[in-house]
Coordinates of C-alpha atoms and ligand atoms in Angstrom, one line a residue:
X1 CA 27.1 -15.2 30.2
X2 CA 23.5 -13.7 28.6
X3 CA 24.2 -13.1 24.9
X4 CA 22.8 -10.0 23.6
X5 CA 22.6 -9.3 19.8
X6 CA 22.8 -4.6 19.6
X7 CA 21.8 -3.0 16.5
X8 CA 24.7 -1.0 16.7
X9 CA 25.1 2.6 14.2
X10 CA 28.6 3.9 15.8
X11 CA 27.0 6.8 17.0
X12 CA 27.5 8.0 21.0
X13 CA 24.3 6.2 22.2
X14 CA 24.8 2.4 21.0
X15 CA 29.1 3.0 21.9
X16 CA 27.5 3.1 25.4
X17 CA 24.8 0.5 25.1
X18 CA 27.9 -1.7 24.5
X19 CA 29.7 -0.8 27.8
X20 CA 26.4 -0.3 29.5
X21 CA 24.9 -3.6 28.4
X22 CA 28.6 -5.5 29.2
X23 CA 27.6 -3.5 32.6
X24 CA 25.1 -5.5 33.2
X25 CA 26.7 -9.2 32.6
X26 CA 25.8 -9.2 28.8
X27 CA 27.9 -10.7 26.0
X28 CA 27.4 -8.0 23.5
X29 CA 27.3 -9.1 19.8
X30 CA 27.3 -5.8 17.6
X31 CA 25.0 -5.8 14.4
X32 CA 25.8 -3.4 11.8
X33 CA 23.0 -3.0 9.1
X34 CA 24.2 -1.3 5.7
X35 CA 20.9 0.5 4.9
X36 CA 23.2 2.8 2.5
X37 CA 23.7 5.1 5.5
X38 CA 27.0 5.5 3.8
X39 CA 29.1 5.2 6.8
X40 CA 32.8 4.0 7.1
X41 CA 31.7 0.5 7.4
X42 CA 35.4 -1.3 8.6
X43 CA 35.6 2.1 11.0
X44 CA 32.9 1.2 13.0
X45 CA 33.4 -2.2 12.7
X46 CA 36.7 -1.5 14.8
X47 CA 34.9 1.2 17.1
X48 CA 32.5 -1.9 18.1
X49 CA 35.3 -4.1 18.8
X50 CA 37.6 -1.8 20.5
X51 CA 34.5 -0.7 23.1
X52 CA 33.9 -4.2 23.5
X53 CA 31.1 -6.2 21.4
X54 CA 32.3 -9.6 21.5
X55 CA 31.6 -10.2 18.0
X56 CA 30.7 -7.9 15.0
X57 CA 28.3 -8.4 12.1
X58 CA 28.2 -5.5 9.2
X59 CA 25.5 -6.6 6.5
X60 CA 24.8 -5.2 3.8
X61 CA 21.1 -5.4 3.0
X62 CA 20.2 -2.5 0.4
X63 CA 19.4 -5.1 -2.0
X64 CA 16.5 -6.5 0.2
X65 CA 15.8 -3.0 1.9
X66 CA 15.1 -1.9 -2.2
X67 CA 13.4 -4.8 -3.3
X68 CA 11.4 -6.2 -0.4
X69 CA 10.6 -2.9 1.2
X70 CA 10.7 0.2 -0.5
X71 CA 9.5 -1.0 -3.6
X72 CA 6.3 -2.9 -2.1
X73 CA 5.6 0.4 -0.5
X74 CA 5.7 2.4 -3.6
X75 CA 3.3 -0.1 -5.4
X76 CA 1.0 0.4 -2.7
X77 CA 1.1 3.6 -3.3
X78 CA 1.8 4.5 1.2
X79 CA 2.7 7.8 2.5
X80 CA 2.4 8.5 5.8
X81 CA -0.4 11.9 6.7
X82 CA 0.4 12.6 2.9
X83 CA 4.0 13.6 3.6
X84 CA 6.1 11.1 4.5
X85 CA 7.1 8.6 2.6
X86 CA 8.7 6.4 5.6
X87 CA 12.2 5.6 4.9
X88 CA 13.4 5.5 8.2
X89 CA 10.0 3.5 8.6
X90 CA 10.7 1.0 6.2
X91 CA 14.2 0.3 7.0
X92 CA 13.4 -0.7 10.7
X93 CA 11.8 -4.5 10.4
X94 CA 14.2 -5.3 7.9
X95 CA 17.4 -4.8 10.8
X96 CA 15.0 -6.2 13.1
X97 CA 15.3 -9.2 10.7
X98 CA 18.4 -9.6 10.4
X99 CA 18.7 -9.0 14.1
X100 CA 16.5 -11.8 14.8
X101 CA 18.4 -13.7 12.4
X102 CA 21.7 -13.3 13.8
X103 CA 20.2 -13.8 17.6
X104 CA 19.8 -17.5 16.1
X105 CA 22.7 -17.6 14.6
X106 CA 24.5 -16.7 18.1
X107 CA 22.1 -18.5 20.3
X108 CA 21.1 -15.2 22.1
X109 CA 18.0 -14.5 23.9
X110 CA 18.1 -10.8 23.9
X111 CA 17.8 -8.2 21.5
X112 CA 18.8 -4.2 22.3
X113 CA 18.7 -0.7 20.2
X114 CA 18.8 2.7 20.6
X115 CA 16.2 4.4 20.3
X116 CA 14.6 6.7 22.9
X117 CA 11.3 5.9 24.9
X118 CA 9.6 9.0 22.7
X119 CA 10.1 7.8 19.2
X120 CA 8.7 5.3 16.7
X121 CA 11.9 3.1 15.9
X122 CA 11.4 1.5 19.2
X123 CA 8.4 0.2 18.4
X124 CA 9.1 -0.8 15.4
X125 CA 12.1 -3.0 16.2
X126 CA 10.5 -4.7 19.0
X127 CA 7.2 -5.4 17.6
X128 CA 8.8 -6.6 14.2
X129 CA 11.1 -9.0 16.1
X130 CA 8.3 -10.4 18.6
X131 CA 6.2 -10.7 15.8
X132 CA 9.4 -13.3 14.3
X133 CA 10.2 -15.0 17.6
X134 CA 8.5 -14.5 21.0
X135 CA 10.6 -16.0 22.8
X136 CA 13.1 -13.1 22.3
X137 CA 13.7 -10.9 25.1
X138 CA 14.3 -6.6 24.6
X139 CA 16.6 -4.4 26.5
X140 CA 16.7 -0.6 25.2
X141 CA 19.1 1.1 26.9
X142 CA 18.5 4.6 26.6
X143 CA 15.0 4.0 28.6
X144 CA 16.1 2.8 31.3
X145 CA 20.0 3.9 31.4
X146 CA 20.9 6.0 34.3
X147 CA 21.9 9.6 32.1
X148 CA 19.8 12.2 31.8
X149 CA 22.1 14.3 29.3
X150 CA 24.2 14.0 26.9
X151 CA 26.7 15.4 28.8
X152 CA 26.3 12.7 31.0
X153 CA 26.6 9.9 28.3
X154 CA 30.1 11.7 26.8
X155 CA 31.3 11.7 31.0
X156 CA 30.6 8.0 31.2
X157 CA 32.1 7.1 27.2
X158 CA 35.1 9.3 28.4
X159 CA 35.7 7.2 31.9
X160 CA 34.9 4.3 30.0
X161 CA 37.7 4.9 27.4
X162 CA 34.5 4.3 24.6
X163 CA 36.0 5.9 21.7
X164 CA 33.8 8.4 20.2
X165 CA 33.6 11.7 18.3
X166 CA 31.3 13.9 20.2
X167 CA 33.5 16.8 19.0
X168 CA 31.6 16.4 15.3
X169 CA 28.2 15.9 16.8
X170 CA 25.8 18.1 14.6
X171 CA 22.8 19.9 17.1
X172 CA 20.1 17.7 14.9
X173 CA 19.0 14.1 14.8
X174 CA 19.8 12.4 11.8
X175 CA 18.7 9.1 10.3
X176 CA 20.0 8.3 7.1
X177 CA 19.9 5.8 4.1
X178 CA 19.7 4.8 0.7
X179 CA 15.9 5.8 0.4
X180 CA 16.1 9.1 2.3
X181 CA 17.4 11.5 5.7
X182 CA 14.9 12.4 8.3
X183 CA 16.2 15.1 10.0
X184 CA 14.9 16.2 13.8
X185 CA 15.5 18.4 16.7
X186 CA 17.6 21.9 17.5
X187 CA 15.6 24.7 16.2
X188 CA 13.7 22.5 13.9
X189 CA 11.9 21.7 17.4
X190 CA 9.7 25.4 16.9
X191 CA 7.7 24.6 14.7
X192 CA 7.7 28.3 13.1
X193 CA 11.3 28.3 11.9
X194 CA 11.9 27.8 8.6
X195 CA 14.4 24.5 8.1
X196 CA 18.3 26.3 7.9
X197 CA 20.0 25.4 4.8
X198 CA 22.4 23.7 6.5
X199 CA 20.6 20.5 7.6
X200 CA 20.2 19.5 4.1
X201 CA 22.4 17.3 2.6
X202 CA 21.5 15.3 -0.9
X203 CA 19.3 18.1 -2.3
X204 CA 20.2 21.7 -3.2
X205 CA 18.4 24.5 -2.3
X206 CA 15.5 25.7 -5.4
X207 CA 17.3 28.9 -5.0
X208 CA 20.4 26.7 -6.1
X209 CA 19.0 24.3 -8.3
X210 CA 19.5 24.9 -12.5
X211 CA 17.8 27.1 -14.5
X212 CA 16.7 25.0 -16.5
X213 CA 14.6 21.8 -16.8
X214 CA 16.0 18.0 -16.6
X215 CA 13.8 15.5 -18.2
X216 CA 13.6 12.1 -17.4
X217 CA 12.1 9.3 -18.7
X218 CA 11.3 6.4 -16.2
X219 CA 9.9 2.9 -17.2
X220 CA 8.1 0.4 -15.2
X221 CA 7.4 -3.3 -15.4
X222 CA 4.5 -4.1 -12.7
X223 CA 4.8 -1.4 -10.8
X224 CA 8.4 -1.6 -10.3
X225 CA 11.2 0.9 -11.5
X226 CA 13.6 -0.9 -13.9
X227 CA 15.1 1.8 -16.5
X228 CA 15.9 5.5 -16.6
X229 CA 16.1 6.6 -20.1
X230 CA 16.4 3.6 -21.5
X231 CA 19.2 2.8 -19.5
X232 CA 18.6 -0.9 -17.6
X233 CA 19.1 -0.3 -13.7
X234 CA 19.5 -2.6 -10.8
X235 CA 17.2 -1.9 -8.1
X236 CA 19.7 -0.1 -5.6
X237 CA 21.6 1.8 -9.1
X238 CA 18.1 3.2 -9.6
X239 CA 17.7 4.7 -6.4
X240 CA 21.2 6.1 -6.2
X241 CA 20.4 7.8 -9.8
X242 CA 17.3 9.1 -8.9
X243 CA 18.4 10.6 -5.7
X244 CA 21.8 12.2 -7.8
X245 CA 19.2 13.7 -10.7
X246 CA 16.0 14.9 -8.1
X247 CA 18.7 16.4 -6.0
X248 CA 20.4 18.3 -8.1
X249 CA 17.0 19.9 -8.9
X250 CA 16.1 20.6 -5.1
X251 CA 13.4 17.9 -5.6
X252 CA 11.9 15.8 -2.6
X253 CA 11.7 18.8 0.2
X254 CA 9.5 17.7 3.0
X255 CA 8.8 19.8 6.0
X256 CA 6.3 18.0 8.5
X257 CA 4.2 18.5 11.7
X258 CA 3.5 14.4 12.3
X259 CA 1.5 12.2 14.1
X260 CA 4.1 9.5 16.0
X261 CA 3.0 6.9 17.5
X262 CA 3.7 7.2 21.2
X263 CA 0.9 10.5 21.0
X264 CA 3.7 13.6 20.5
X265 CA 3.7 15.5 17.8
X266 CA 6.7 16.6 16.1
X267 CA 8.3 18.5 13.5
X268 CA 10.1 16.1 10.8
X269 CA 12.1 17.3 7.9
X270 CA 12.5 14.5 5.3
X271 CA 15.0 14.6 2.3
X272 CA 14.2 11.9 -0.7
X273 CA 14.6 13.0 -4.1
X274 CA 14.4 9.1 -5.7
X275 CA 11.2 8.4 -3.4
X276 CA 9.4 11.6 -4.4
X277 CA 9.9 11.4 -8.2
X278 CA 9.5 7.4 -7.6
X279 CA 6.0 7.9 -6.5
X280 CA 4.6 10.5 -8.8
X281 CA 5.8 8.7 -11.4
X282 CA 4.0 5.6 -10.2
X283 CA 1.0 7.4 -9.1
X284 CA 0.4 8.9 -12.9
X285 CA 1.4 5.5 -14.4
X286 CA -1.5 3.5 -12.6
X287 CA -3.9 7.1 -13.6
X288 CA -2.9 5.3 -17.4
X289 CA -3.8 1.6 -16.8
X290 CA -6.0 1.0 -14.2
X291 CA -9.9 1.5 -13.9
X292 CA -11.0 3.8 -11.9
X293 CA -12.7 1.6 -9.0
X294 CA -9.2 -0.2 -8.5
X295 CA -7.6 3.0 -8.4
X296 CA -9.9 4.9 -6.4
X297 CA -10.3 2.0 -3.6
X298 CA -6.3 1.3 -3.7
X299 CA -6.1 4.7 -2.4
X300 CA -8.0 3.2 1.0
X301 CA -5.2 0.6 0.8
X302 CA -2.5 3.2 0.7
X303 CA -3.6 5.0 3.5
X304 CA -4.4 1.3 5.6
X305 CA -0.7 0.3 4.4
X306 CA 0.9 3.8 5.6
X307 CA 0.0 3.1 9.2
X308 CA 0.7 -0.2 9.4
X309 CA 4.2 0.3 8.3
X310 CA 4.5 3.7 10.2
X311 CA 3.2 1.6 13.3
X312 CA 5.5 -1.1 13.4
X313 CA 3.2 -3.8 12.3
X314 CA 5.2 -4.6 9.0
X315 CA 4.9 -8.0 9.3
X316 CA 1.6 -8.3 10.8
X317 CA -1.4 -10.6 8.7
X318 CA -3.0 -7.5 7.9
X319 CA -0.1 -5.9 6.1
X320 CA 0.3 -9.3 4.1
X321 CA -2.9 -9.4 3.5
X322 CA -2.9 -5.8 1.7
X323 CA 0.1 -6.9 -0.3
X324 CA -1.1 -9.6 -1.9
X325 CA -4.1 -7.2 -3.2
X326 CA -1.7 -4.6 -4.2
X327 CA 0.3 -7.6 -6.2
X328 CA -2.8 -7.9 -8.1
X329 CA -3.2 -4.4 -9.0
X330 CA 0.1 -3.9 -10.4
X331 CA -0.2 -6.2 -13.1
X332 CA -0.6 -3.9 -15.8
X333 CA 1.4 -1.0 -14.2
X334 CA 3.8 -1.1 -17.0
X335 CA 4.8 1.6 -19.3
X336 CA 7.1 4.7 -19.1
X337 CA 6.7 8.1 -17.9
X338 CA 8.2 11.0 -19.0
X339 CA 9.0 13.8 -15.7
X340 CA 10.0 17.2 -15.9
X341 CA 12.4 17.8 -12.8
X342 CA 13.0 21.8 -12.2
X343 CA 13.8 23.8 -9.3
X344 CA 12.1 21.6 -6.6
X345 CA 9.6 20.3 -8.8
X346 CA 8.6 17.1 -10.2
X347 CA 5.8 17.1 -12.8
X348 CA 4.6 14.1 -14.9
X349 CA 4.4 15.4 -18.7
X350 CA 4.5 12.5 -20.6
X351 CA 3.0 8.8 -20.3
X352 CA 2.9 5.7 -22.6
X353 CA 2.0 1.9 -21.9
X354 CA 0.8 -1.0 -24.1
X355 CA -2.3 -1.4 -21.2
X356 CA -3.0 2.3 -21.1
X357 CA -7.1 2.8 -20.5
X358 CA -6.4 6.0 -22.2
X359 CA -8.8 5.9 -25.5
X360 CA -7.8 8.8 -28.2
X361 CA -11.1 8.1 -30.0
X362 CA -13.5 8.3 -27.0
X363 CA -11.8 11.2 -25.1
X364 CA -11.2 13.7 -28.6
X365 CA -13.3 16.6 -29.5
X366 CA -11.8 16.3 -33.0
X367 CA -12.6 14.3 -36.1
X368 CA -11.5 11.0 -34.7
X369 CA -14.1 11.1 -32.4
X370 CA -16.3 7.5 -31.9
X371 CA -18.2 8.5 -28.6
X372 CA -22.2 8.9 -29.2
X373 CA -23.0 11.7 -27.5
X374 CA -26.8 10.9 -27.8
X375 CA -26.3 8.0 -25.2
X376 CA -25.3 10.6 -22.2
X377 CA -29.2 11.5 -22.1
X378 CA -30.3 8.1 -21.4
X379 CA -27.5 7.3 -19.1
X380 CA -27.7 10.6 -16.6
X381 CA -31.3 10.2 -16.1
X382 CA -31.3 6.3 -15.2
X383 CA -27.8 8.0 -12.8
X384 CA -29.5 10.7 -11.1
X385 CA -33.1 8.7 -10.7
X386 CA -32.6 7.0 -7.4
X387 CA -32.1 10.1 -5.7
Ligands
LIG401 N1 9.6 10.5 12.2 C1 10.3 9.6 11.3 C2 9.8 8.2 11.7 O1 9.3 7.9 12.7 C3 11.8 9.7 11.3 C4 12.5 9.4 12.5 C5 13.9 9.6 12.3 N2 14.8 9.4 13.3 C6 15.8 10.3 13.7 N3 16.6 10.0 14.6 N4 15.8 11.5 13.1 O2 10.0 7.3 10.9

């Protein structure tokens, strides 16, 4: 019998890739990634087994998703057309990993997801695991499968005894982990209406929020989050926190019209508290310590690094290549910044770090003052005298 390894979330479509896939003369090992979706983890677990995965794997990778994904991407500085900061993105070649991983483990030749024909996840599961072994074969159901509706799908799960709960389905689609929800579809597909309070979930509404400001104070050792007020955090704690403390303040809002990668454009809504306050904070700490050509040229990196992970091409040279520079840059991103968090706001009001650039003497119009002025006359005429 062909083995096939199934990222596997629990939801309707990959309970029917199982049965669909077994179908088809597949073996069907079931892969459960913990991306700090949160799910009932042992639940699922049982739903795989009971529909008829062969063997099931349950992971749990936050640890690597934190420290080997999203914080890279935050050092780069990466948001996607300037709104999306990519966490379903990011979490995608780390399960295709671990997919890959378990495929030779299992001695399987065949990986299968699923994600529509129309999305970006496709591409970026496929690409990341031919990109790791090419000799791997992909199936995605949901392309090819015979169901043109959802109706459809819950008629076959039903003759097929696949034990689901369609009765809880909400009308959006929902990806969800540790870093942040993306939330699609039902009326968010017009673009005119406004987001209903109802699809949010880990942030409050501003209307909601306190009436008065929380400050924070977050400290940085080479570009990556280690403390929040003073407090030590591990990698995954600090995420958790930030996403407790921005939501509670309706911080990290993102409504989007955006560019995917298969040509459609479609409306996103994004939810990530610890990712928003995450990269302002990072953002104004590099303003501090690095020279203006770095940080001026990183920001060409940023955009570069955006697309490449928005594209699938995570692990491509090119992506490598731009972490090793970013590495470089973040050697004096150290220091602390201080963040005023109030009703759906995040503002940077404070900043300190033992490589600040920041020069009291040169910058005050007070008595400390050391800059001579006289030199400015000398300087803007050799400036302006190419032109
Ligand atoms: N547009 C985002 C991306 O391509 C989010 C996709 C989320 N998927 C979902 N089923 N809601 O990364």
């Amino acid at each position: 019998m062909k083995k096939v390894v199934l990222a596997y979330s629990g939801g309707l479509d990959t309970s029917c890739a199982i049965k669909w896939l077994q179908d088809k003369g597949y073996d069907v090992v079931a892969f459960i990634a913990n991306v700090g979706q949160q799910e009932d983890f042992a639940e699922i677990e049982k739903r795989a087994m009971k529909t008829g995965a062969s063997k099931v794997y349950v992971e749990d990778l936050q640890k690597e998703f934190v420290d080997d994904y999203v914080f890279p991407t935050i050092r780069a500085g990466a948001i996607y057309e300037n709104k999306y900061l990519l966490a379903t993105a990011l979490s995608r070649p780390l399960i295709a990993k671990h997919q890959v991983y378990i495929a030779h483990k299992e001695k399987a030749k065949t990986l299968a997801h699923g994600c529509t024909g129309k999305g970006n996840d496709q591409v970026r599961f496929e690409v990341t695991a031919k990109l790791l072994d090419p000799s791997l074969e992909q199936i995605a159901p949901l392309r090819i499968w015979e169901f043109k509706t959802r109706e459809e799908e819950i008629d076959y799960a039903q003759a097929k005894k696949i034990p689901i709960n369609v009765t809880k389905k909400s009308p959006y689609s929902i990806d969800k982990n540790l870093y942040g929800r993306s939330i699609e579809a039902g009326v968010l597909e017009d673009p005119w209406v406004e987001p209903p309070e109802e699809i949010y979930d880990i942030t409050v509404s501003v209307e909601k929020a306190p009436n008065k400001p929380t400050y924070i104070e977050l400290e940085f050792l080479e570009g990556r989050p280690t403390k929040i007020d003073e407090k030590s955090l591990n990698s995954v704690d600090i995420i958790h926190e930030l996403n407790k403390i921005g939501g509670a303040n309706g911080v990290g809002r993102v409504d989007a019209i955006e560019n995917r990668l298969v040509g459609i454009k479609s409306r996103e809504i994004y939810e990530n508290p610890a990712a928003t306050i995450l990269y302002l904070a990072h953002q104004e700490l590099e303003g501090l310590v690095l020279d203006r050509e770095t940080l001026h040229y990183k920001q060409a990196i940023a955009q570069k690094y955006a697309e490449l992970t928005y594209y699938g091409l995570w692990e491509t040279p090119l992506k490598h290549q731009l972490d090793a520079y970013v590495n470089q840059t973040q050697e004096r991103v150290t220091g602390t910044i201080r963040l005023r968090l109030y009703k759906g706001n995040c503002v940077p009001v404070g900043r300190k770090s033992k490589f600040s650039r920041y020069k009291e003497e040169l910058a005050t119009y007070g008595k400390k003052d050391v800059f001579d002025q006289k030199l400015a006359e000398g300087f803007i005429k050799l400036w302006g005298m190419p032109f």
